[in-house]
């Protein structure tokens, strides 16, 4: 029997093909998981804005309040975007409604209140 000191080119090629196939399956799957995770964080941010808006409207007796007012009046700390979304356009009405934002990829994320 021969003592082998190295792998053959065929063995190295086979390992490279297997690793490539595994990467082709797992890379897109992790991207989907990351996108869902970011969407969950954005929904949590919207929930925080809604709760702060409800409190502001109840405290001040107003019909509506926007995100910037909530931040300037210290009812809410500035929310850091995680998916390129902007919260500046969110307005919370005392009568209820739907708060929404759009991510950098164009995905609309909203929550009713």
mmCIF file of C-alpha atoms in Angstrom:
data_model
loop_
_atom_site.group_PDB
_atom_site.id
_atom_site.type_symbol
_atom_site.label_atom_id
_atom_site.label_comp_id
_atom_site.label_asym_id
_atom_site.label_seq_id
_atom_site.Cartn_x
_atom_site.Cartn_y
_atom_site.Cartn_z
ATOM 1 C CA UNK A 1 0.000 0.000 0.000
ATOM 2 C CA UNK A 2 1.199 3.450 -0.898
ATOM 3 C CA UNK A 3 1.584 6.169 1.713
ATOM 4 C CA UNK A 4 -0.491 9.154 0.540
ATOM 5 C CA UNK A 5 0.762 12.588 1.454
ATOM 6 C CA UNK A 6 -1.793 14.758 -0.373
ATOM 7 C CA UNK A 7 -5.324 14.804 -1.691
ATOM 8 C CA UNK A 8 -5.929 14.199 -5.359
ATOM 9 C CA UNK A 9 -7.315 16.953 -7.576
ATOM 10 C CA UNK A 10 -10.578 15.026 -7.879
ATOM 11 C CA UNK A 11 -11.027 14.899 -4.102
ATOM 12 C CA UNK A 12 -10.364 18.630 -3.776
ATOM 13 C CA UNK A 13 -12.785 19.378 -6.625
ATOM 14 C CA UNK A 14 -15.469 17.225 -5.015
ATOM 15 C CA UNK A 15 -15.124 19.053 -1.695
ATOM 16 C CA UNK A 16 -15.304 22.430 -3.482
ATOM 17 C CA UNK A 17 -18.489 21.398 -5.310
ATOM 18 C CA UNK A 18 -20.135 20.210 -2.087
ATOM 19 C CA UNK A 19 -19.208 23.448 -0.286
ATOM 20 C CA UNK A 20 -20.566 25.464 -3.211
ATOM 21 C CA UNK A 21 -23.874 23.598 -3.093
ATOM 22 C CA UNK A 22 -24.170 24.129 0.644
ATOM 23 C CA UNK A 23 -23.465 27.850 0.232
ATOM 24 C CA UNK A 24 -26.047 28.094 -2.557
ATOM 25 C CA UNK A 25 -28.687 26.709 -0.197
ATOM 26 C CA UNK A 26 -27.797 28.482 3.045
ATOM 27 C CA UNK A 27 -26.882 32.006 1.901
ATOM 28 C CA UNK A 28 -30.358 32.839 0.504
ATOM 29 C CA UNK A 29 -31.988 31.244 3.553
ATOM 30 C CA UNK A 30 -30.018 33.453 5.929
ATOM 31 C CA UNK A 31 -30.959 36.536 3.887
ATOM 32 C CA UNK A 32 -34.652 35.694 4.298
ATOM 33 C CA UNK A 33 -34.205 35.174 8.035
ATOM 34 C CA UNK A 34 -32.387 38.511 8.365
ATOM 35 C CA UNK A 35 -35.139 40.328 6.431
ATOM 36 C CA UNK A 36 -37.848 38.832 8.665
ATOM 37 C CA UNK A 37 -35.854 39.803 11.733
ATOM 38 C CA UNK A 38 -35.534 43.415 10.554
ATOM 39 C CA UNK A 39 -39.271 43.534 9.810
ATOM 40 C CA UNK A 40 -39.953 42.367 13.374
ATOM 41 C CA UNK A 41 -37.775 45.140 14.777
ATOM 42 C CA UNK A 42 -39.550 47.739 12.603
ATOM 43 C CA UNK A 43 -42.940 46.487 13.875
ATOM 44 C CA UNK A 44 -41.681 46.815 17.446
ATOM 45 C CA UNK A 45 -40.578 50.393 16.710
ATOM 46 C CA UNK A 46 -43.999 51.198 15.249
ATOM 47 C CA UNK A 47 -45.628 49.755 18.390
ATOM 48 C CA UNK A 48 -43.463 52.037 20.557
ATOM 49 C CA UNK A 49 -44.473 55.050 18.466
ATOM 50 C CA UNK A 50 -48.155 54.092 18.714
ATOM 51 C CA UNK A 51 -48.026 53.739 22.501
ATOM 52 C CA UNK A 52 -46.185 57.050 22.902
ATOM 53 C CA UNK A 53 -48.691 58.718 20.558
ATOM 54 C CA UNK A 54 -51.671 57.372 22.493
ATOM 55 C CA UNK A 55 -50.172 58.649 25.739
ATOM 56 C CA UNK A 56 -49.417 62.063 24.224
ATOM 57 C CA UNK A 57 -52.928 62.426 22.780
ATOM 58 C CA UNK A 58 -54.478 61.438 26.114
ATOM 59 C CA UNK A 59 -52.213 63.753 28.135
ATOM 60 C CA UNK A 60 -52.567 66.776 25.852
ATOM 61 C CA UNK A 61 -56.126 66.199 24.619
ATOM 62 C CA UNK A 62 -55.025 66.352 20.980
ATOM 63 C CA UNK A 63 -56.538 64.565 17.982
ATOM 64 C CA UNK A 64 -53.239 63.650 16.344
ATOM 65 C CA UNK A 65 -49.495 63.739 16.949
ATOM 66 C CA UNK A 66 -46.562 63.043 14.648
ATOM 67 C CA UNK A 67 -43.304 61.224 15.331
ATOM 68 C CA UNK A 68 -41.169 64.374 15.470
ATOM 69 C CA UNK A 69 -43.420 65.936 18.115
ATOM 70 C CA UNK A 70 -43.228 62.777 20.224
ATOM 71 C CA UNK A 71 -39.433 62.961 20.118
ATOM 72 C CA UNK A 72 -39.199 66.709 20.758
ATOM 73 C CA UNK A 73 -41.687 66.511 23.649
ATOM 74 C CA UNK A 74 -39.687 63.594 25.162
ATOM 75 C CA UNK A 75 -42.521 61.076 24.911
ATOM 76 C CA UNK A 76 -40.255 58.892 22.771
ATOM 77 C CA UNK A 77 -36.521 58.480 22.263
ATOM 78 C CA UNK A 78 -35.441 58.737 18.615
ATOM 79 C CA UNK A 79 -35.886 55.378 16.903
ATOM 80 C CA UNK A 80 -32.878 54.062 14.962
ATOM 81 C CA UNK A 81 -33.773 52.637 11.531
ATOM 82 C CA UNK A 82 -32.711 49.041 10.873
ATOM 83 C CA UNK A 83 -33.974 48.594 7.305
ATOM 84 C CA UNK A 84 -33.693 52.100 5.858
ATOM 85 C CA UNK A 85 -37.193 53.025 7.035
ATOM 86 C CA UNK A 86 -38.248 56.549 7.979
ATOM 87 C CA UNK A 87 -40.539 57.271 10.895
ATOM 88 C CA UNK A 88 -40.957 61.016 10.235
ATOM 89 C CA UNK A 89 -44.189 60.496 8.302
ATOM 90 C CA UNK A 90 -45.972 58.517 11.032
ATOM 91 C CA UNK A 91 -48.847 60.313 12.713
ATOM 92 C CA UNK A 92 -50.911 58.797 15.536
ATOM 93 C CA UNK A 93 -54.587 59.749 15.717
ATOM 94 C CA UNK A 94 -56.581 59.671 18.946
ATOM 95 C CA UNK A 95 -59.405 57.848 17.141
ATOM 96 C CA UNK A 96 -57.153 54.998 15.966
ATOM 97 C CA UNK A 97 -55.859 54.055 12.570
ATOM 98 C CA UNK A 98 -52.866 52.452 10.923
ATOM 99 C CA UNK A 99 -49.229 53.472 11.353
ATOM 100 C CA UNK A 100 -46.946 52.501 8.486
ATOM 101 C CA UNK A 101 -43.469 52.967 7.088
ATOM 102 C CA UNK A 102 -41.576 51.696 4.060
ATOM 103 C CA UNK A 103 -38.160 50.028 4.170
ATOM 104 C CA UNK A 104 -35.311 50.862 1.794
ATOM 105 C CA UNK A 105 -36.288 47.802 -0.269
ATOM 106 C CA UNK A 106 -39.822 49.123 -0.680
ATOM 107 C CA UNK A 107 -41.505 46.767 1.787
ATOM 108 C CA UNK A 108 -44.409 48.416 3.591
ATOM 109 C CA UNK A 109 -44.649 47.550 7.273
ATOM 110 C CA UNK A 110 -47.698 48.694 9.202
ATOM 111 C CA UNK A 111 -49.675 48.145 12.355
ATOM 112 C CA UNK A 112 -53.258 48.989 13.250
ATOM 113 C CA UNK A 113 -54.085 50.609 16.574
#
